[in-house]
Coordinates of C-alpha atoms in Angstrom, one line a residue:
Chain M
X1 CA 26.1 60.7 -22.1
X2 CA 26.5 59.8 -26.0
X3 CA 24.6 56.3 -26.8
X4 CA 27.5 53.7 -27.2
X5 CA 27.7 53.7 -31.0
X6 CA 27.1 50.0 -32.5
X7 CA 28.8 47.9 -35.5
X8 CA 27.0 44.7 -36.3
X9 CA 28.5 42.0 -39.2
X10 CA 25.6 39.4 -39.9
X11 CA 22.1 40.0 -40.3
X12 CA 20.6 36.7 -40.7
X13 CA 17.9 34.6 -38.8
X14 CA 19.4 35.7 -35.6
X15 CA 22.1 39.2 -36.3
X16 CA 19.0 40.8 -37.9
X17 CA 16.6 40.7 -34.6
X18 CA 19.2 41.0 -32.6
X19 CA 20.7 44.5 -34.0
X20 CA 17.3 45.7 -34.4
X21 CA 17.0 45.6 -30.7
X22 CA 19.9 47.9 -30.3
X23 CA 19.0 49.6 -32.8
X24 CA 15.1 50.5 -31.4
X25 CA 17.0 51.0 -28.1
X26 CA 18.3 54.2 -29.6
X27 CA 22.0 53.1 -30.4
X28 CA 23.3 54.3 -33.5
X29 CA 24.1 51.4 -35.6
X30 CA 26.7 51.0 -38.5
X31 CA 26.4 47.1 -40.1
X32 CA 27.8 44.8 -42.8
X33 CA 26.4 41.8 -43.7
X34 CA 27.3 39.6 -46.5
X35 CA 24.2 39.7 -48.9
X36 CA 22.9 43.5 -48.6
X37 CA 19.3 43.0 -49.2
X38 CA 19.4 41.4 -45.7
X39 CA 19.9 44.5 -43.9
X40 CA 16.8 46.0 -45.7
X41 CA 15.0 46.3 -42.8
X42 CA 17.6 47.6 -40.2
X43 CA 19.1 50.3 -42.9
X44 CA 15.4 51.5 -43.2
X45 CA 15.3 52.1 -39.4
X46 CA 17.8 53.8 -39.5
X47 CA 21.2 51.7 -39.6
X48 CA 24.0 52.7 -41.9
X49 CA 25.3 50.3 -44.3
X50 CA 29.1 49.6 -44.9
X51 CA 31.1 48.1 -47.5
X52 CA 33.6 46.3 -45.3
X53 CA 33.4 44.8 -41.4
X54 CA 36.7 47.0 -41.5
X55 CA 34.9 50.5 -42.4
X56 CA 32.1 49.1 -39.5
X57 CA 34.9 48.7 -36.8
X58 CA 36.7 52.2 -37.3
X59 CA 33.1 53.9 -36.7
X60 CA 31.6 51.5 -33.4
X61 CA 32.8 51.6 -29.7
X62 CA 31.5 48.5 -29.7
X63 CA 31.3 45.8 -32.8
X64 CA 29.2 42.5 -32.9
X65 CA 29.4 39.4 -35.3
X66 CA 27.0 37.1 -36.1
X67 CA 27.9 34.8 -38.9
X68 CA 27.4 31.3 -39.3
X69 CA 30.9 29.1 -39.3
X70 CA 34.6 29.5 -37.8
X71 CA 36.0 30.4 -41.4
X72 CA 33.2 33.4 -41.5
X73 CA 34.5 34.5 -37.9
X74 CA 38.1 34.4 -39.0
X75 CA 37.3 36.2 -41.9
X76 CA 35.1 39.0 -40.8
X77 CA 37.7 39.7 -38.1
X78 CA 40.9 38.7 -38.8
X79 CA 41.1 39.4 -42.6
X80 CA 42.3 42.5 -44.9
X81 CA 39.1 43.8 -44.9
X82 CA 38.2 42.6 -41.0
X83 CA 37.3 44.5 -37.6
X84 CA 40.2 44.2 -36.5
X85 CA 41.8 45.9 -39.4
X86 CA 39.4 48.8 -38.5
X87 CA 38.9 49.0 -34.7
X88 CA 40.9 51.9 -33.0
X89 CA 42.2 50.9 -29.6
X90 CA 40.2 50.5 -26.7
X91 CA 36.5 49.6 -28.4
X92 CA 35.0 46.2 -27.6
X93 CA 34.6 43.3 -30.3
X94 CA 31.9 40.9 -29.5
X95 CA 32.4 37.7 -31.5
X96 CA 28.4 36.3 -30.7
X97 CA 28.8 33.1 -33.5
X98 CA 29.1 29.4 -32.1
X99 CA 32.7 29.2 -33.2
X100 CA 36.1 27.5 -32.2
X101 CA 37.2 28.3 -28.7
X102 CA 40.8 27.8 -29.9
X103 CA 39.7 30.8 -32.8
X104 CA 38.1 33.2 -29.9
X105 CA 41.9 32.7 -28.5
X106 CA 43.7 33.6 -31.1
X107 CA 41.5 36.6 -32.2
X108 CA 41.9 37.7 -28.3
X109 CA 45.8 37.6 -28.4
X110 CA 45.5 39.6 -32.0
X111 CA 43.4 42.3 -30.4
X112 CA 45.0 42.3 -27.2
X113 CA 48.1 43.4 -29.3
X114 CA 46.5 46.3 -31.1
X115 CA 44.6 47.5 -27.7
X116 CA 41.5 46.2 -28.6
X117 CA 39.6 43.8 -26.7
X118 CA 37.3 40.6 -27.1
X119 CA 35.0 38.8 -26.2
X120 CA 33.6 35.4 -27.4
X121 CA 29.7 35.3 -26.2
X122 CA 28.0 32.7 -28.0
X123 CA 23.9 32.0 -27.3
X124 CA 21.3 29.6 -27.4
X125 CA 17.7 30.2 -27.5
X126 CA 17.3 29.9 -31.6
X127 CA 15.9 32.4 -33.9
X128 CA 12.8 32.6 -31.1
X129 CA 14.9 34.2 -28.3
X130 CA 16.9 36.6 -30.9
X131 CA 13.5 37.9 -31.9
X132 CA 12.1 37.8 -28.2
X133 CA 15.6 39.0 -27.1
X134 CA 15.5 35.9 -24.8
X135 CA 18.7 34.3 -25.3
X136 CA 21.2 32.8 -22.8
X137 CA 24.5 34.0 -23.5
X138 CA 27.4 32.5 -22.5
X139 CA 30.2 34.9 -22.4
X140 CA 34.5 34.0 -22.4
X141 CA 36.8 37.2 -21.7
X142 CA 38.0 39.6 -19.7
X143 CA 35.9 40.5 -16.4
X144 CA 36.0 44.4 -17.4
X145 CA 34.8 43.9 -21.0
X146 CA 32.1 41.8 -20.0
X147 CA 30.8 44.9 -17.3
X148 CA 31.1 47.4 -20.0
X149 CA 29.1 45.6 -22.6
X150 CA 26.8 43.9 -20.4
X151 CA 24.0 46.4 -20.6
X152 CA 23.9 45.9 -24.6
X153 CA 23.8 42.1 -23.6
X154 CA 20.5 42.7 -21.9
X155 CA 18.8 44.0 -24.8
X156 CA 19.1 40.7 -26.5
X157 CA 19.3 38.3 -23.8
X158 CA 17.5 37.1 -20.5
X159 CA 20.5 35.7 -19.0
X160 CA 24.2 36.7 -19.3
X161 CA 26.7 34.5 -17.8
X162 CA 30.5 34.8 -17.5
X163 CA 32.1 31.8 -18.1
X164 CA 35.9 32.2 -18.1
X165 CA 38.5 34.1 -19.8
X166 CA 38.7 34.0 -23.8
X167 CA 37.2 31.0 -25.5
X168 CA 34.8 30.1 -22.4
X169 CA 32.3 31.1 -24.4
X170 CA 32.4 28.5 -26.9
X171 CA 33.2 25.8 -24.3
X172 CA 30.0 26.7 -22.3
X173 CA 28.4 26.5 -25.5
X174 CA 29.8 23.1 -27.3
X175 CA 29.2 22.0 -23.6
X176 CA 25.2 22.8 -24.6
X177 CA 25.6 20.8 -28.0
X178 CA 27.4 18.1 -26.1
X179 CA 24.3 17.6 -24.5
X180 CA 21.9 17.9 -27.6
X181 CA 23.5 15.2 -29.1
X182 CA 23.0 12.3 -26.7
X183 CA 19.9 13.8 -25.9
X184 CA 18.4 13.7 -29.6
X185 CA 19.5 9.7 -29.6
X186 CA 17.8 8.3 -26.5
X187 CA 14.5 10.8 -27.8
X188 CA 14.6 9.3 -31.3
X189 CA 15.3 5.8 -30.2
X190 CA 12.7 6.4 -27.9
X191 CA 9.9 7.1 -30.4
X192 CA 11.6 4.2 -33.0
X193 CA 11.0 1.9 -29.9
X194 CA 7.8 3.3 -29.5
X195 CA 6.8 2.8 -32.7
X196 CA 7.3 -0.6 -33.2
X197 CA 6.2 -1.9 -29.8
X198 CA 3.0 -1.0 -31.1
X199 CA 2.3 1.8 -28.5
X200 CA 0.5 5.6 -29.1
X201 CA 3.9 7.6 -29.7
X202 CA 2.0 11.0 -28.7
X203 CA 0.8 9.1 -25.3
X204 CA 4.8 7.8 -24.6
X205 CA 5.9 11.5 -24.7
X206 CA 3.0 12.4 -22.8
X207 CA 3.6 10.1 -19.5
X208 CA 7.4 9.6 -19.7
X209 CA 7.6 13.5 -20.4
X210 CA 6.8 14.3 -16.6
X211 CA 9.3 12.0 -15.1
X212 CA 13.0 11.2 -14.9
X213 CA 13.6 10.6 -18.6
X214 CA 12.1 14.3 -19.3
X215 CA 13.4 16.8 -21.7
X216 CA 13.3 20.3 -23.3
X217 CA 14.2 18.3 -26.3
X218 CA 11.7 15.3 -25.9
X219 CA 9.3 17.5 -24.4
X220 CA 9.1 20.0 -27.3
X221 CA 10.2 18.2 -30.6
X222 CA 9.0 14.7 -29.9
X223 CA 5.5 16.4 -30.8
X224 CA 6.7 17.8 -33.8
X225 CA 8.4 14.4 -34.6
X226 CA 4.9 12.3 -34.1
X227 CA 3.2 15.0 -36.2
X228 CA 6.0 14.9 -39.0
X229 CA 7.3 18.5 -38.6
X230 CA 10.8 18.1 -39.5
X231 CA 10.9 22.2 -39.8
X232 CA 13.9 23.9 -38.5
X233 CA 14.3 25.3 -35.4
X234 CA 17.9 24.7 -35.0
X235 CA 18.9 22.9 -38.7
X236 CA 20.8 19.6 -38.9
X237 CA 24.2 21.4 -40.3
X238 CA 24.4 24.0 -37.6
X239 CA 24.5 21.2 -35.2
X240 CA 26.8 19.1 -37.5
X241 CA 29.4 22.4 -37.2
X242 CA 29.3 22.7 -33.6
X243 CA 29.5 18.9 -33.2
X244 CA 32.8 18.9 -35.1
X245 CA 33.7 22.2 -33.7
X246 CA 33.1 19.5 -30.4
X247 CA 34.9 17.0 -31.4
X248 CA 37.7 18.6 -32.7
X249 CA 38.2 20.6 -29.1
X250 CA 37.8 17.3 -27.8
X251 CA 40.8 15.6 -29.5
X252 CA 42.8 18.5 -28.7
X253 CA 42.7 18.0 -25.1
X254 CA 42.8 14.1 -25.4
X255 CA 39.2 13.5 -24.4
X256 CA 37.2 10.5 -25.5
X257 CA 33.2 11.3 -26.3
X258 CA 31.9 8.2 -27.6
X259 CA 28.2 9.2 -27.8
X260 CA 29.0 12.8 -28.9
X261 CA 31.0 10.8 -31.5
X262 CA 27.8 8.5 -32.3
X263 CA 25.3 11.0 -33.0
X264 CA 28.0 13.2 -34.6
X265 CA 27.9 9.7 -37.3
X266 CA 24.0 9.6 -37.4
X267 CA 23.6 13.1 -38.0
X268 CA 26.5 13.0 -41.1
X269 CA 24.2 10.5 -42.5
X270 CA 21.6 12.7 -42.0
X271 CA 23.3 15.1 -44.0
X272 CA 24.1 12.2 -47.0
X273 CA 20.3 11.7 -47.0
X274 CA 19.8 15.4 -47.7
X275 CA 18.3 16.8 -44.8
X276 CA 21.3 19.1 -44.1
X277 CA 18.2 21.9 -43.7
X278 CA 15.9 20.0 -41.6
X279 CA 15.6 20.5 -38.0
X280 CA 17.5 18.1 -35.5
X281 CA 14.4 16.5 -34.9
X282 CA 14.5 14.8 -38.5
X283 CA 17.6 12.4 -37.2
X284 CA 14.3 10.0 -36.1
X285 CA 13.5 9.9 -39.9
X286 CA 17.4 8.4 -40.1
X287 CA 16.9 6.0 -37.2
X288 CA 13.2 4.9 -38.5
X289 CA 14.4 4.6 -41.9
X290 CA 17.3 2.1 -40.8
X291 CA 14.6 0.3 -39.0
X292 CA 12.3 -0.5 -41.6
X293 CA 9.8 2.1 -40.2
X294 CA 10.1 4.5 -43.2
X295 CA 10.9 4.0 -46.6
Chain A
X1 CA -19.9 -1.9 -0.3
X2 CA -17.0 -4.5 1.3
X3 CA -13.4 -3.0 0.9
X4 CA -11.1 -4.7 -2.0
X5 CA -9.4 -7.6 -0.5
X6 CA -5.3 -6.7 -1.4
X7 CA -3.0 -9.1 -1.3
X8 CA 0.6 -7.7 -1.7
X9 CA 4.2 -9.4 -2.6
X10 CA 7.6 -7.4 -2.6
X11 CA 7.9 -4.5 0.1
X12 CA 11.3 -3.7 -0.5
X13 CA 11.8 0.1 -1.4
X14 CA 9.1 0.8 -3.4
X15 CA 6.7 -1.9 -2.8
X16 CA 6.9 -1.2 1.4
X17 CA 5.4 2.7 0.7
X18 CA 2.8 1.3 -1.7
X19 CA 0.9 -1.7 0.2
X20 CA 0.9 0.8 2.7
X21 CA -0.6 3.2 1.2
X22 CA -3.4 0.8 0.5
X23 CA -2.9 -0.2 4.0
X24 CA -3.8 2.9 5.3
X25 CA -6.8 3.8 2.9
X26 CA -8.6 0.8 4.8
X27 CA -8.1 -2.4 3.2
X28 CA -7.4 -5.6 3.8
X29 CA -3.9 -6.7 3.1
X30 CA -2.6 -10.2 3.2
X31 CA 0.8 -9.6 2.0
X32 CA 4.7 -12.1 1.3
X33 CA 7.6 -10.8 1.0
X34 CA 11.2 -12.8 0.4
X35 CA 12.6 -11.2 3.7
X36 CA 10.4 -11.5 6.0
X37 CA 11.5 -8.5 8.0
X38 CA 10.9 -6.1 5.3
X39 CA 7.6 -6.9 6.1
X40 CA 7.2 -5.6 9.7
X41 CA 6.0 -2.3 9.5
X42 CA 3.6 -3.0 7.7
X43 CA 2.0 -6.2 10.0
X44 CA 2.2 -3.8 12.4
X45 CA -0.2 -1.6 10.6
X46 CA -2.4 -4.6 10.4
X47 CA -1.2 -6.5 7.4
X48 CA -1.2 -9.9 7.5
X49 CA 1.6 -11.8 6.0
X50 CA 1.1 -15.4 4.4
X51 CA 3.7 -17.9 3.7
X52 CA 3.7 -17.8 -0.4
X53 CA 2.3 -15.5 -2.8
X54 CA -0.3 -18.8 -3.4
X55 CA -1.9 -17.8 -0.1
X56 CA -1.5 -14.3 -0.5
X57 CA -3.7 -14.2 -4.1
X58 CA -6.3 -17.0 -2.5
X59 CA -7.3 -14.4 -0.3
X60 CA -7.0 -10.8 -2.3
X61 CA -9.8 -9.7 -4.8
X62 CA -6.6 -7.7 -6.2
X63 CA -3.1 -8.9 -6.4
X64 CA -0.3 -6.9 -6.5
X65 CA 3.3 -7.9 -7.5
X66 CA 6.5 -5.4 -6.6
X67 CA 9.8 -6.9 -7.3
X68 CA 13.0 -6.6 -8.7
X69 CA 14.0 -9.0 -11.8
X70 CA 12.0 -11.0 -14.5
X71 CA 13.0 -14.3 -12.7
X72 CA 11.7 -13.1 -9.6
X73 CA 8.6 -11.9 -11.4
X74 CA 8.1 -15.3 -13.3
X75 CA 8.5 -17.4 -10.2
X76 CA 6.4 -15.1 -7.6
X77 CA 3.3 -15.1 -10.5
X78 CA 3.6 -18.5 -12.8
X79 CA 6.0 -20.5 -10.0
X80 CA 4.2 -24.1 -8.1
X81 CA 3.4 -21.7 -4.7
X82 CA 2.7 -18.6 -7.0
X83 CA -0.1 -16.0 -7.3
X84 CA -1.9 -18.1 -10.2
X85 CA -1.5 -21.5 -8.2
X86 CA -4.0 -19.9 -5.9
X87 CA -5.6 -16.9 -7.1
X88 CA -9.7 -17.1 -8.0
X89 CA -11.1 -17.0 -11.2
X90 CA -12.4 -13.4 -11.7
X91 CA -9.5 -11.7 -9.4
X92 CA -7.0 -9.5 -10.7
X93 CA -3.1 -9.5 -10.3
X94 CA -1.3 -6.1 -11.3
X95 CA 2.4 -6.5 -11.8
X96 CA 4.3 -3.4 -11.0
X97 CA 7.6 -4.6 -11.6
X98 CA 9.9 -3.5 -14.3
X99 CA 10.1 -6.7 -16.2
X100 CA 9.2 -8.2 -19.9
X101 CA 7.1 -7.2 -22.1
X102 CA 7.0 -10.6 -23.3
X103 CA 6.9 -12.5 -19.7
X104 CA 3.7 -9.7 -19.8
X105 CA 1.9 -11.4 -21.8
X106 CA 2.8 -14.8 -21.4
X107 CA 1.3 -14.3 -17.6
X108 CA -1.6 -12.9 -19.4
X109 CA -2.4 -15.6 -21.3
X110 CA -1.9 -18.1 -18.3
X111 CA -4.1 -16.1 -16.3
X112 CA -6.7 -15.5 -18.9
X113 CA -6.4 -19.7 -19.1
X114 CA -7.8 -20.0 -15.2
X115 CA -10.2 -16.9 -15.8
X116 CA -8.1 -14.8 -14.1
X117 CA -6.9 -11.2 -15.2
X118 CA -3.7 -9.6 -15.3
X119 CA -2.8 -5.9 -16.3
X120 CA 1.6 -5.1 -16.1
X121 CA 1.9 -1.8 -15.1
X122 CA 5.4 -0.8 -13.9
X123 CA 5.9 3.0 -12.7
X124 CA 8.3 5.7 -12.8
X125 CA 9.2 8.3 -9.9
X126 CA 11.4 6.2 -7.8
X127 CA 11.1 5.7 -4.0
X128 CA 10.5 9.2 -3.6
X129 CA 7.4 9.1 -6.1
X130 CA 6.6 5.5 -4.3
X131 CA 6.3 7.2 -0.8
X132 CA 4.5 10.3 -1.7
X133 CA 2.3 8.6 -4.0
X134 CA 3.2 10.4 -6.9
X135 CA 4.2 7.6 -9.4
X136 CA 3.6 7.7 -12.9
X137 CA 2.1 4.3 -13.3
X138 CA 1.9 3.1 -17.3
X139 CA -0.2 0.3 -17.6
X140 CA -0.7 -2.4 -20.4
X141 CA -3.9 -5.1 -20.5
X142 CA -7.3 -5.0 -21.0
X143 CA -9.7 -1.8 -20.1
X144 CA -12.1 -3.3 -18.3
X145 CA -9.5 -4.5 -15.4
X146 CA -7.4 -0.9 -15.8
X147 CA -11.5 0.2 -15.0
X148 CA -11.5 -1.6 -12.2
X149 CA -8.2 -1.1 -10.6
X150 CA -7.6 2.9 -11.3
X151 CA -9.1 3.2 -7.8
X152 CA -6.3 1.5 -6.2
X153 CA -3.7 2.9 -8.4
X154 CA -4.4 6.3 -8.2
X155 CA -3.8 5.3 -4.3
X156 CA 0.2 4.9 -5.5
X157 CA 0.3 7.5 -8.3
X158 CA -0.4 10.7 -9.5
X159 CA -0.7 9.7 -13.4
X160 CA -2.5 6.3 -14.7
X161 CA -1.5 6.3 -18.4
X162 CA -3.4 3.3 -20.1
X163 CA -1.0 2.1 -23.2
X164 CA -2.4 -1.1 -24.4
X165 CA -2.8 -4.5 -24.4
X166 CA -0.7 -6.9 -22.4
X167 CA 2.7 -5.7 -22.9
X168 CA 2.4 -1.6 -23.6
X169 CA 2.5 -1.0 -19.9
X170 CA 6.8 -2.5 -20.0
X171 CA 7.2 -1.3 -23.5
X172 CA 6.1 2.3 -22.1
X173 CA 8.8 1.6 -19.0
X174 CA 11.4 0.4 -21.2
X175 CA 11.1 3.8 -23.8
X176 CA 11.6 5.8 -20.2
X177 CA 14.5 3.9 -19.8
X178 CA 16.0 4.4 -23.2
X179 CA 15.7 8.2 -22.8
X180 CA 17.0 7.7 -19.6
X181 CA 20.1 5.9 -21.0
X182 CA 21.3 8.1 -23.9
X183 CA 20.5 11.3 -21.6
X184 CA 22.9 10.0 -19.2
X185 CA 25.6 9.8 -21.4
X186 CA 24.8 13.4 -22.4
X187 CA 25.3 14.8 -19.0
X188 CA 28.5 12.9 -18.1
X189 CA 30.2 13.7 -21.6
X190 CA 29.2 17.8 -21.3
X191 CA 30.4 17.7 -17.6
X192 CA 33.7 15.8 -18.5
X193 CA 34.2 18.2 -21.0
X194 CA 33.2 21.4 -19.2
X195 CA 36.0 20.3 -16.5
X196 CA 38.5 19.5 -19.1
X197 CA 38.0 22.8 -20.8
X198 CA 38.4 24.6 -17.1
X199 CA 34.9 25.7 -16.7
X200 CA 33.3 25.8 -13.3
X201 CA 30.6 22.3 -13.8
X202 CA 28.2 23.7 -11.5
X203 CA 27.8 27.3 -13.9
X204 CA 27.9 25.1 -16.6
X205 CA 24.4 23.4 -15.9
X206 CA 22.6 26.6 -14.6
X207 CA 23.4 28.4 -17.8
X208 CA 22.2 25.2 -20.4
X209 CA 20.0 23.9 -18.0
X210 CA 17.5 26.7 -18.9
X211 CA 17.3 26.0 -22.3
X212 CA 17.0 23.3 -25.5
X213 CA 19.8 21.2 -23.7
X214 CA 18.3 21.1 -20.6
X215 CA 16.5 17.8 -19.3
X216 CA 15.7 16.1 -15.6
X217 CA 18.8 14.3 -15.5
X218 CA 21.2 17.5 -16.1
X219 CA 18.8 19.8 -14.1
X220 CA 18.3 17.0 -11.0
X221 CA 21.5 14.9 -11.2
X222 CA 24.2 17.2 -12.5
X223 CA 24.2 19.0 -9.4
X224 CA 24.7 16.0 -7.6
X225 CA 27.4 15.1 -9.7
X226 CA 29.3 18.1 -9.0
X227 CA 29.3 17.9 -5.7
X228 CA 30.3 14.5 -6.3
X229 CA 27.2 12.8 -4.7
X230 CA 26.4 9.2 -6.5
X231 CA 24.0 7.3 -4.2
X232 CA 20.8 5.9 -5.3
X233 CA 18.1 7.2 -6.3
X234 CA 18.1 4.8 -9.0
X235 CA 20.4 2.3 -9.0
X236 CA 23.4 1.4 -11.7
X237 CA 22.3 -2.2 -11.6
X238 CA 18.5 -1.8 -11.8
X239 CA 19.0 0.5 -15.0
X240 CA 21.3 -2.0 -16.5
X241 CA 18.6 -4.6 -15.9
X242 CA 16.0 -2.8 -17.7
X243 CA 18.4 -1.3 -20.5
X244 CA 19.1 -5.6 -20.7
X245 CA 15.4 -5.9 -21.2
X246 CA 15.2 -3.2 -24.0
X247 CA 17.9 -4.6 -26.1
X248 CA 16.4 -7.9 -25.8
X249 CA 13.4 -6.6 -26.6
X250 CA 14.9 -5.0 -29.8
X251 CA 16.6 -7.7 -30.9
X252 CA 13.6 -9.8 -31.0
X253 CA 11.8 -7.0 -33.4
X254 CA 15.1 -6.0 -35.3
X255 CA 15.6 -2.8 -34.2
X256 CA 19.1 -1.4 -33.8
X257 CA 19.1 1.4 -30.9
X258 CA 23.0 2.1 -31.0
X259 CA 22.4 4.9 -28.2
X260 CA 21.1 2.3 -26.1
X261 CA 23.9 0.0 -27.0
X262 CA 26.8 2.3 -25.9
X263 CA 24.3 3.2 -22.9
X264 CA 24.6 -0.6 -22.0
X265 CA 28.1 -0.8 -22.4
X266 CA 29.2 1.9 -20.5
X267 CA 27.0 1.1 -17.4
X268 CA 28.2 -2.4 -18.3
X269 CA 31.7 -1.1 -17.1
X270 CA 30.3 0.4 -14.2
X271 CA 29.5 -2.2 -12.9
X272 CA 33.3 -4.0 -13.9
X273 CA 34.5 -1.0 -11.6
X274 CA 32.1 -1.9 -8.7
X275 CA 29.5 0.6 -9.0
X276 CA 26.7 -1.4 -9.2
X277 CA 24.7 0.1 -6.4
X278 CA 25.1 3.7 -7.0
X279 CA 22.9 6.1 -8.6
X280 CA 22.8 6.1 -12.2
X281 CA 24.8 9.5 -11.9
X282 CA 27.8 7.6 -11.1
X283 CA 28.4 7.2 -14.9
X284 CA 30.2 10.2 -14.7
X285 CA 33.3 8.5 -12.7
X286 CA 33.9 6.1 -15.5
X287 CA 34.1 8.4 -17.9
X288 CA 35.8 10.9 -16.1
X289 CA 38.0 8.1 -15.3
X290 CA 38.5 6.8 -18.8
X291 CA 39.5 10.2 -19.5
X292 CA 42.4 11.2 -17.1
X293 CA 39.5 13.1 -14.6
X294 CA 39.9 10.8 -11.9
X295 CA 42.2 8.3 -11.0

């Protein structure tokens, strides 16, 4: 049996761990990314480098993307130069971006019409689970393209979950961002309260942290908030895109998300007070600041 | 070495399991209780029940107070037939309640008045945590009485977090509650949009649940949700209550918490509907409501 031959567009904080793994598992690997010198790494293991996604496509059973925002998935796929542009019938495109469900839909229909299929199969986990291939993924599309590529899923992920047909993906995963939000509020609200009652902020996490107000985010970047690590993580404008991404889906369909819409507000002015490349957990420098509690 | 003398007022459904919990370890309990009847089980245990909380705290070494509302709170402790009316100078009352920080330390200067100390120190777990002794009990007031009550408390709770002065043991409470609050509206928006976007709810939470997005209200009460459970655990009315007490609280140190105050407003509207004592959970109907989900 010949190795299922691999194309990869994307090599940043998460593509680049992420091919490597299928690279080191012994696929051969033809990639594209943007700014070349990011593929350094993977082209010295052994990946080839191509000019175009297009030129990656025509040479890869099955092609992945990994860019950052909607307009780099409808480019990298849909344009002149795009997969789809290069991918013969019957090879698998894995679209592995947090993008627009409505996008994964209409890149579907396009492939569906040249024999090619999709998949939308967004992740969470951060730049720690690309590395320790110990991602969730959340995968939209057909039932028999999800069985083929699953194997190649496992090498980067713990936990591989069909959601639904084309663009289930992305729901599953704005459904994850949803909850981010509201959570990142009530933990930074939290800590302002905190703060100003006059209590030990560390001790608060500590004791409410084991109860029914408990959370991955409280848990884990409350301490970073007390200690004034404002390091990304998972940076302010990636969850500014998917909140819009959110909040635009959510218009569509006629759905009213007030406190997705509130944080989606704090979080734009933690973009006006330039922390765009912060880590969520710097919206309780926002929320302090409006307080009084920083300058 | 005599056994603590407790006296005990509120066995509804937290304070029953508690006093007799104490109860059982051996000592003496004198004990009132509004309803009389709530008190039966444990004067069957050998409990003595007394006609105001005045009697009650003449004849307890340590008082303790478990009930629902500030007002109740204020009268049982500071009221003509209330603990301070009769209890000794050198005794101890513990308010468990969820109540004021401020009403805290008002009762705490009253009591230090007649020589009598006071510590607040209200508890999370629920009536679950209440009957297996596994509360998380945050206390406020002065170390040498949290000294000499963590023997009794560690009879009603698993964790005895010491937070400060007169006061920190609420203000703790009240930060639990507004995590609790913006968390909430974090699970009922992702699971109102997960539906609306024709995912399957109950997928939805294993697959975030697991990661940055997961928390004890998505992991413990989504599924509940889903299977659309909404009885208590914790109750709309008693969360309003305390989410009431946190925005006064605010208010009086000029902190905005807008989380909190679209928390408050949306439980607020709960309650309109007539949901007042379900479980916190029940949330979700309102806004599945407001948005076409349910009729």
């Amino acid at each position: 049996m010949t190795a299922t031959r691999i194309g990869w567009i994307g090599t940043g904080v998460m593509g680049g761990p992420m091919c490597g793994h299928l690279l080191a598992a012994g696929h051969p690997v033809t990639l594209f990314t943007r700014t070349r010198a990011k593929a350094g790494a993977l082209v010295a293991q052994g990946a080839v480098w191509q000019t175009s996604p297009r030129e990656v496509a025509a040479q890869s059973d099955v092609t992945f993307v990994m860019v950052g925002y909607p307009r780099e998935v409808e480019d990298v796929i849909l344009g002149p130069d795009g997969v789809l542009a290069g991918a013969r019938p019957g090879t698998i495109v894995v679209d592995m971006s947090t993008s627009e469900p409505t996008l994964a839909e209409r890149i579907h229909r396009r492939a569906a019409a040249r024999g090619v299929r999709t998949l939308d199969a967004p992740v969470s986990g951060g730049d720690v689970g690309a590395r320790e291939a110990t991602l969730a993924i959340m995968v939209g599309g057909d039932a028999g393209a999800v069985a083929e590529v699953t194997p190649l899923l496992q090498r980067l992920g713990k936990t591989i979950s069909h959601m639904g047909q084309a663009g289930a993906g992305q729901h599953a995963k704005l459904c994850n961002q949803i909850l981010i939000a509201s959570t990142m509020i009530g933990v930074v609200e939290c800590l302002v309260y905190a703060v100003r009652a006059g209590l030990e902020a560390g001790t608060v996490i500590e004791v409410v942290g084991r109860g029914a107000a408990a959370s991955w985010a409280l848990n884990h970047l409350g301490p970073r908030i007390v200690r004034g690590d404002f390091a990304p993580g998972f940076s302010i404008q990636l969850l500014v895109k998917d909140m819009g991404i959110a909040l635009a889906e959510a218009e569509r369909r006629r759905l009213t998300l007030p406190g997705l819409a509130l944080a989606n507000r704090f979080y734009q002015e933690a973009m006006a007070q330039g922390l765009a490349d912060q880590g969520t957990q710097a919206l309780y420098r926002v929320v302090a600041k409006m307080n009084g509690l920083l300058p």
